[in-house]
Coordinates of C-alpha atoms and ligand atoms in Angstrom, one line a residue:
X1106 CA 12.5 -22.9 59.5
X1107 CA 11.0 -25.2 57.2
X1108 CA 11.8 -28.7 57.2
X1109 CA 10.6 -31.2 54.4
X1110 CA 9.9 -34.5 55.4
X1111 CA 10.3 -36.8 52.5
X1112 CA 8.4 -40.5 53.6
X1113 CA 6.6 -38.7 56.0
X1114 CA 3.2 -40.9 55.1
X1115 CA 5.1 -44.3 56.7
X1116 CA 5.3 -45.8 59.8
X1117 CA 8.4 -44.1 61.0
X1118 CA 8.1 -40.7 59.3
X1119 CA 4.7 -40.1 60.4
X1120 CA 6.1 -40.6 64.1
X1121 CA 8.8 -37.9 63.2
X1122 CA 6.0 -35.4 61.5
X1123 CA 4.1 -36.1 64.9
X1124 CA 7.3 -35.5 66.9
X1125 CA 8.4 -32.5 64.8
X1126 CA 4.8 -30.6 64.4
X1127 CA 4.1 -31.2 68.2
X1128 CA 7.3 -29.5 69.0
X1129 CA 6.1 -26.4 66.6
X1130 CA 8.5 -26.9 64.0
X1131 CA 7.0 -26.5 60.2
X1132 CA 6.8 -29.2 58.0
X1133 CA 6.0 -30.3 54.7
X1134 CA 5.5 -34.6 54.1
X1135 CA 6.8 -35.1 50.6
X1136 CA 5.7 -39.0 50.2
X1137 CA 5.1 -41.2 46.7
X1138 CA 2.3 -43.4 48.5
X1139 CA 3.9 -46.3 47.4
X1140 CA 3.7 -47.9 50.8
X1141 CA 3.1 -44.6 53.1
X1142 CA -0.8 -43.9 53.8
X1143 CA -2.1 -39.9 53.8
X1144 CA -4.1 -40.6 56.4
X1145 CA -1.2 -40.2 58.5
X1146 CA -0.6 -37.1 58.1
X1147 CA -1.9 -34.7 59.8
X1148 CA -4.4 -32.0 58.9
X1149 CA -2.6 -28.7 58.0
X1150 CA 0.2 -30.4 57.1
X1151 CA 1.2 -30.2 53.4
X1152 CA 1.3 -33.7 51.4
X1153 CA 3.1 -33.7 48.0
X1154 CA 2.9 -36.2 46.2
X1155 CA 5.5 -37.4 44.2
X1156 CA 9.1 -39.3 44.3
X1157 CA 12.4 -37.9 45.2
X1158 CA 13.8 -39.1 41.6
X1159 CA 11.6 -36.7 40.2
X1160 CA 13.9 -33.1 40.1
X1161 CA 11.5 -30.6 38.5
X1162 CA 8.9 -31.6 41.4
X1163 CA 11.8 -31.8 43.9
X1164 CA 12.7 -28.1 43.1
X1165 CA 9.4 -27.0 43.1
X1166 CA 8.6 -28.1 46.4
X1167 CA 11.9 -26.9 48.1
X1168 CA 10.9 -23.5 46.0
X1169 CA 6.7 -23.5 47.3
X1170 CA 7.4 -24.2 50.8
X1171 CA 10.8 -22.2 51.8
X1172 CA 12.6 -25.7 52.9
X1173 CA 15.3 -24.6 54.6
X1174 CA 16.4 -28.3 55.9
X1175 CA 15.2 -32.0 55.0
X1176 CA 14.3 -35.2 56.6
X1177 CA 15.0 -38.1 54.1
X1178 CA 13.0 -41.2 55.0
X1179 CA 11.7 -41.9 52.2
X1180 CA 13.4 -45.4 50.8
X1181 CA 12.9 -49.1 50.4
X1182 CA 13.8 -51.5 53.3
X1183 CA 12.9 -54.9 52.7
X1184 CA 16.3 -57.0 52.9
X1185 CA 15.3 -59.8 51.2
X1186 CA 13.5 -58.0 48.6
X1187 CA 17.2 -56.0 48.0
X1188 CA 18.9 -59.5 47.5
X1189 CA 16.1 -59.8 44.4
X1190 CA 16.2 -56.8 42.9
X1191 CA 19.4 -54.5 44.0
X1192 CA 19.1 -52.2 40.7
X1193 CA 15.8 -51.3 42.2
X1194 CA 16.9 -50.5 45.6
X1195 CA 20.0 -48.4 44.3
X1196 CA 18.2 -46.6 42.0
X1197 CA 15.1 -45.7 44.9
X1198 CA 17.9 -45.1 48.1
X1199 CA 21.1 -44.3 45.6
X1200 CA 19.8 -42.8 42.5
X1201 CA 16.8 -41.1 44.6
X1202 CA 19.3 -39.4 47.8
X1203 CA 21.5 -38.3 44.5
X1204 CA 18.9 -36.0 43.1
X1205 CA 17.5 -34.7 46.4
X1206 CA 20.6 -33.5 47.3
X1207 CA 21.5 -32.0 44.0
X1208 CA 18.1 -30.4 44.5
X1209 CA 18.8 -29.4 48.2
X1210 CA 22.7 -28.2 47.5
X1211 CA 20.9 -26.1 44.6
X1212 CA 18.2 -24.4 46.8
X1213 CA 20.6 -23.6 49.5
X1214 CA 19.2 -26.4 52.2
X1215 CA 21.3 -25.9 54.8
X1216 CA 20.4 -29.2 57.0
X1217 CA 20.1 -33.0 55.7
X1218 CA 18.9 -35.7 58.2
X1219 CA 19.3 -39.0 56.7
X1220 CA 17.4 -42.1 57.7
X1221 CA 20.3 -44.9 58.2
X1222 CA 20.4 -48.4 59.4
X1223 CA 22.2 -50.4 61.8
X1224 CA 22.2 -52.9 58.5
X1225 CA 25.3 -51.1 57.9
X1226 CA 26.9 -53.0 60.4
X1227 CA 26.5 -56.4 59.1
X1228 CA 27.2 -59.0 61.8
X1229 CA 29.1 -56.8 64.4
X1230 CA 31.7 -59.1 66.3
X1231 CA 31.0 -56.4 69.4
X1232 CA 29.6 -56.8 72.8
X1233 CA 28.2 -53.0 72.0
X1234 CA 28.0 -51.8 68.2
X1235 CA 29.7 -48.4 68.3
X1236 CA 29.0 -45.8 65.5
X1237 CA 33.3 -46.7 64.6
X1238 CA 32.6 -50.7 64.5
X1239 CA 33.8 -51.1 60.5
X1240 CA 30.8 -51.0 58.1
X1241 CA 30.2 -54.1 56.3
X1242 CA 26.3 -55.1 55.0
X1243 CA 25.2 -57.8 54.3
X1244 CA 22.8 -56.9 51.6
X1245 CA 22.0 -54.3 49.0
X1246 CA 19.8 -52.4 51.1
X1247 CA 22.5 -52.2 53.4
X1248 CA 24.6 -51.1 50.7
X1249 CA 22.4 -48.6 50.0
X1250 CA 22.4 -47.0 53.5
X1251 CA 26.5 -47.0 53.2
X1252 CA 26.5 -45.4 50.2
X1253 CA 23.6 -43.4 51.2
X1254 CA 26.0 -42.5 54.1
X1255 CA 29.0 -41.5 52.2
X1256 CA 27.5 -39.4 49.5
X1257 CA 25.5 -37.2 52.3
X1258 CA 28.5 -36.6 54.1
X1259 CA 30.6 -35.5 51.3
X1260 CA 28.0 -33.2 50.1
X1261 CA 27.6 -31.9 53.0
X1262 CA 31.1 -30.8 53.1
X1263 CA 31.6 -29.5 49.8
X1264 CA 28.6 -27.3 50.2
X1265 CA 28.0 -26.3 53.5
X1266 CA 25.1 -28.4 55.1
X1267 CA 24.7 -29.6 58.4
X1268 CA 24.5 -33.5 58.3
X1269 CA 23.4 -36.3 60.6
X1270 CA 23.2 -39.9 59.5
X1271 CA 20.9 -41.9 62.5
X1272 CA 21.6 -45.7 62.4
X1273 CA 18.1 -46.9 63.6
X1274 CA 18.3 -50.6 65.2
X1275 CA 15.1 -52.4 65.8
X1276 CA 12.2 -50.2 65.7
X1277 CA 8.9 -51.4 67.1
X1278 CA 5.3 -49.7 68.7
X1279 CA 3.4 -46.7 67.9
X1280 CA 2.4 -43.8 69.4
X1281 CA -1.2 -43.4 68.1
X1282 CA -3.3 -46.2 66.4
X1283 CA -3.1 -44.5 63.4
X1284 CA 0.3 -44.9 62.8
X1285 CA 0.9 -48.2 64.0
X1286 CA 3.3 -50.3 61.4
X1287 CA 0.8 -52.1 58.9
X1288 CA 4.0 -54.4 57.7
X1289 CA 4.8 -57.4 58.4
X1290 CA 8.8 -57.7 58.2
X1291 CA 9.6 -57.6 61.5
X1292 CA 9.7 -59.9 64.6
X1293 CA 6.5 -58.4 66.6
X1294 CA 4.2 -58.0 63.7
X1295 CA 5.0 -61.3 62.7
X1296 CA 4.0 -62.3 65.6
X1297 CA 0.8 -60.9 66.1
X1298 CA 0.4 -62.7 62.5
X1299 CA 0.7 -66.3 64.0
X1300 CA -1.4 -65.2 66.9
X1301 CA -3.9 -64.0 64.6
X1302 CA -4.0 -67.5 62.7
X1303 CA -4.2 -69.5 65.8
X1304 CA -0.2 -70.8 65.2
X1305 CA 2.3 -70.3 67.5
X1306 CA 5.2 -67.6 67.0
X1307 CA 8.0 -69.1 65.2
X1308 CA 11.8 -68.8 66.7
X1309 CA 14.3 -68.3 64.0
X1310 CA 17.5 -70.9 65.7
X1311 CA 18.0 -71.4 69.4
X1312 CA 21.9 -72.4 68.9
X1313 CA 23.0 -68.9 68.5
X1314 CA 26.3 -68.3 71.2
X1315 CA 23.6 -66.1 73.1
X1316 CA 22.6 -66.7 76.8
X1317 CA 19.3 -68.4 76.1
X1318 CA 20.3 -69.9 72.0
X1319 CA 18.3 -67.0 70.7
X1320 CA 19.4 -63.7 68.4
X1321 CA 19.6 -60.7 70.7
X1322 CA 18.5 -57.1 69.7
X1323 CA 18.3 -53.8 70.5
X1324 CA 14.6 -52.7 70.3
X1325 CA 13.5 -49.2 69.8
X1326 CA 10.1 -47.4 70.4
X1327 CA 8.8 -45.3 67.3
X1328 CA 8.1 -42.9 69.7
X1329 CA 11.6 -42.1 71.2
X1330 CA 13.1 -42.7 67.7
X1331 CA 11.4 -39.7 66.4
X1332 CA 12.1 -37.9 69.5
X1333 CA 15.9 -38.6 68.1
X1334 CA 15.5 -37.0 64.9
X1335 CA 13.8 -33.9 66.8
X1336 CA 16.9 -33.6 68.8
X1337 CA 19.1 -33.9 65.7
X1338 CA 17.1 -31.7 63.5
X1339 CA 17.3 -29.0 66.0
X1340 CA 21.0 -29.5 66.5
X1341 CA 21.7 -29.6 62.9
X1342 CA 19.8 -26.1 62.4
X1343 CA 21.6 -24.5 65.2
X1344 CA 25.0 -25.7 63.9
X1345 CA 23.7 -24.1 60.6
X1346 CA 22.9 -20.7 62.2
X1347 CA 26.1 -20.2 64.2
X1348 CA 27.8 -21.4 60.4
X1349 CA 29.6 -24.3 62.2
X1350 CA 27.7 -27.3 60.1
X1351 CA 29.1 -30.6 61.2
X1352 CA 28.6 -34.0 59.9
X1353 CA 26.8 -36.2 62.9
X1354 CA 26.3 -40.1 62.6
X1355 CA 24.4 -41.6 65.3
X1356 CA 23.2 -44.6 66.4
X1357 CA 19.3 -44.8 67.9
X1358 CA 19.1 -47.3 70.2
X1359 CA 19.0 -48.3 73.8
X1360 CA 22.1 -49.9 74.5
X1361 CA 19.5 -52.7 76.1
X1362 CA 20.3 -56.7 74.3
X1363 CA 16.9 -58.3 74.2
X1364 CA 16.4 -61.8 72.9
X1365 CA 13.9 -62.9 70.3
X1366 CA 12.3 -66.0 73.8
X1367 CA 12.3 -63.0 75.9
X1368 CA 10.2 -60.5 73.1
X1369 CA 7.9 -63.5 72.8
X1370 CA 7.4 -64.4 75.9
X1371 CA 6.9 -61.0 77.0
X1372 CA 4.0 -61.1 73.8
X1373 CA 2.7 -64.0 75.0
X1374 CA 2.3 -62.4 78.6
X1375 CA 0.5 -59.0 77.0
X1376 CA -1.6 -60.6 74.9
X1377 CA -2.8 -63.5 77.1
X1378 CA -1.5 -65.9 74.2
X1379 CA 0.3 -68.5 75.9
X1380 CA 0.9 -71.0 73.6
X1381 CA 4.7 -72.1 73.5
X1382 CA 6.8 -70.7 70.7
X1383 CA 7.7 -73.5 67.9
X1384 CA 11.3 -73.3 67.4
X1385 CA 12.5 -73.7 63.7
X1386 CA 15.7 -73.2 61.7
X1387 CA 18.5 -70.3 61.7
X1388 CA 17.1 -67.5 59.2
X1389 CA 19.8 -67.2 56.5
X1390 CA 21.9 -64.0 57.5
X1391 CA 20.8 -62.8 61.1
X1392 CA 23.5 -62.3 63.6
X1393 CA 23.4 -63.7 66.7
X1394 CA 23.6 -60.5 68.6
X1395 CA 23.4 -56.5 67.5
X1396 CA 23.1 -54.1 70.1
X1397 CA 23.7 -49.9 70.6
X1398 CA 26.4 -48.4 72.1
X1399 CA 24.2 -45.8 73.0
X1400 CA 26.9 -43.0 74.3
X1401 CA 27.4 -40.8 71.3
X1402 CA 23.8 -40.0 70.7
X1403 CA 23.4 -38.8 74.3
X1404 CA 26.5 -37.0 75.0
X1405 CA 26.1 -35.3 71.5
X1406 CA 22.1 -34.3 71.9
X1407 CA 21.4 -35.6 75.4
X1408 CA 18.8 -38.0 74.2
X1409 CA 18.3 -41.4 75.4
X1410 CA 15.5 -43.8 75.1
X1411 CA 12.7 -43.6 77.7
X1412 CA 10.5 -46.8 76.5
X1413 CA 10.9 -50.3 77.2
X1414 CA 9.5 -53.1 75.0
X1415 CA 6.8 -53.8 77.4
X1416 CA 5.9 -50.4 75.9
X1417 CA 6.7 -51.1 72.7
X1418 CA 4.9 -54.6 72.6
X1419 CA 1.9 -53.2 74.4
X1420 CA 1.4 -50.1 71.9
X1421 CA 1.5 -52.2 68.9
X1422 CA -0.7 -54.9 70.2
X1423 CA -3.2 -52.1 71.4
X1424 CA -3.2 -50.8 67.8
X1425 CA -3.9 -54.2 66.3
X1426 CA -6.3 -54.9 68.0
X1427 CA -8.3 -51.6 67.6
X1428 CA -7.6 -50.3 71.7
X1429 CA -7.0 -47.0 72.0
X1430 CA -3.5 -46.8 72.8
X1431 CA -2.0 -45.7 75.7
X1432 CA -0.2 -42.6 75.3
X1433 CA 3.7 -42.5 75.5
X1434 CA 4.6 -40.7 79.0
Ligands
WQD1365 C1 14.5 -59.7 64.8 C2 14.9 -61.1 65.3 C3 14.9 -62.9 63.7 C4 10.5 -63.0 63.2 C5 15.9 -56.1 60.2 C6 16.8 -55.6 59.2 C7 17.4 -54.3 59.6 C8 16.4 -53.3 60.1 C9 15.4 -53.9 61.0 C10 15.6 -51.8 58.4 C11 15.8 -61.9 64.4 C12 13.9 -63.1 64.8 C13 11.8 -62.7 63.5 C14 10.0 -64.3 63.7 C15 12.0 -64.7 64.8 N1 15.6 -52.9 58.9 N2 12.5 -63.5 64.3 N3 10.7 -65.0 64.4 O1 16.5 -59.0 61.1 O2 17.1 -57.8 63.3 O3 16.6 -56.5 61.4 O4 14.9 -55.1 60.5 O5 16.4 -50.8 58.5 O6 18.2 -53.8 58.6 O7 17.8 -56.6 58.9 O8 14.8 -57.6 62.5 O9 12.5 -58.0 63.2 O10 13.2 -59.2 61.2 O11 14.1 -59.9 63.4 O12 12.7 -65.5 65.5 O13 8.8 -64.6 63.4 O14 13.7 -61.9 65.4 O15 15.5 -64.1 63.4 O16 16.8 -62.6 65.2 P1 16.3 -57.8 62.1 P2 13.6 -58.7 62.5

């Protein structure tokens, strides 16, 4: 089975063509190089070029290559840029999921993987965010992945496909240098930013109602998140086979709360940076604490997350500064 991997050229899809190709499945990147890199992807494996608005070139490619199921990353994700401009992000993550599954119902796809976000769950009043905690963003772009959520659910009822929806939570590391995260919208590479200019790492609040004042997460290797949508794909196709397609929304994370003083400190110790952290003002928006109930995922596909962030912090620091990185066990 063929499996089209649309954002396949970014940071997390190339993980998942890594994960996917290693494990022998076939795939086919389907990227608009807007942000994603083909030097990530792998020789012999296909890269078209193009976006998922564009239906002609969607139906080709599902037509060329046989895709038999899909694996939609391919999306924008910066919150505050959503809060800007959320025409843009509904038309790329609405407007874009909306014709690729026109295309996919069309060409008899019979398995959808959609990349969701645990920015559906806004600010979680929950020890342990479960995948029934109510949905309520707190931005377009998580919005988007709601919406996103809904519409490839329904679909996949009304014509047969095998769905899965996989709430990521904080994603962080790589798995080869390659493929490290080149962005820098997230707490570690922001980090490794103030490192690089000589500054201290910055602390967003230290008055959250947390055990040490800071926001607590739920951080997730690259590596073991793609492992995730391995498992899922696989499930979905076999639920496809036997004609028993179900819809599936997951969470991927670790169940694990880590706060933002113990991520730094914990960069500070890797990277031999031990400069104290400055502490400033509350970012606008971020909850004090969002972390995984983990359960479904693994009683569903028996996956669970094998990395810590000491792995996750190391990889990523190995790939900015050029090491070779070490590679996931
Ligand atoms: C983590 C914690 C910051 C930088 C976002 C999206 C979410 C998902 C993942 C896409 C927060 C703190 C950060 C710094 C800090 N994205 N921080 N100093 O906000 O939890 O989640 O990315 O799907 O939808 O909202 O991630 O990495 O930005 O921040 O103190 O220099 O680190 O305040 O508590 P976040 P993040």
């Amino acid at each position: 089975m063929t499996w089209l991997i649309t954002g396949g050229a970014g940071y997390i899809g190339s993980h998942v063509v890594k994960s996917m190709t290693e494990a022998g499945e076939r795939v086919v990147v389907l990227d608009d190089l807007s942000s994603g890199d083909p030097a990530r992807v792998p020789a012999g494996v296909p890269l078209e070029r193009g976006t998922v608005l564009d239906r002609p070139f969607l139906d080709r490619v599902l037509r060329d290559h046989g895709v038999r199921g899909i694996v939609h990353l391919a999306a924008k994700k910066a919150v505050g840029e959503s809060v800007e401009r959320p025409l843009f992000y509904y038309r790329e993550n609405v407007t874009g999921l909306q014709v690729l599954l026109e295309a996919a119902a069309e060409a008899g796809v019979a398995a959808f993987l959609f990349s969701s976000s645990a920015s559906v769950y806004g600010t979680p009043d929950t020890e342990l965010v479960t995948e029934d905690t109510p949905c309520a963003p707190l931005s377009p772009y998580g919005e988007t992945k709601v919406a996103g959520e809904w519409m490839v659910r329904s679909v996949g009822r009304a014509h047969g496909l095998a769905t899965a929806c996989l709430r990521y939570f904080n994603v962080a590391g790589t798995a080869a240098p390659e493929l490290a995260d080149t962005g820098v919208s997230n707490l570690v590479p922001m980090v490794f930013q103030r490192l690089d200019a000589g500054e201290p790492p910055l602390i967003f609040g230290d008055d959250y109602p947390t055990p040490d004042g800071t926001c607590v997460r739920d951080y997730i290797h690259v590596a073991d998140l793609a492992d995730a949508h391995l498992a899922t794909a696989r499930r979905l196709a076999a639920d496809a086979a036997a004609g028993t397609p179900r819809d599936l929304t997951l969470n991927i994370g670790s169940g694990e709360g880590v706060s933002v003083r113990e991520m730094i400190d914990l960069v500070r110790e890797i990277t031999g940076h031990t400069g104290e952290p400055t502490v400033v003002a509350r970012r606008p928006g971020d909850p004090a604490r969002v972390v995984a109930s983990a359960g479904r995922i693994s009683a569903e596909l028996g996956w669970t997350a094998r990395h810590d962030v000491r792995a996750m912090i190391g990889s990523a620091w190995d790939a900015h500064t050029g090491r070779s990185v070490q590679p996931a066990e």
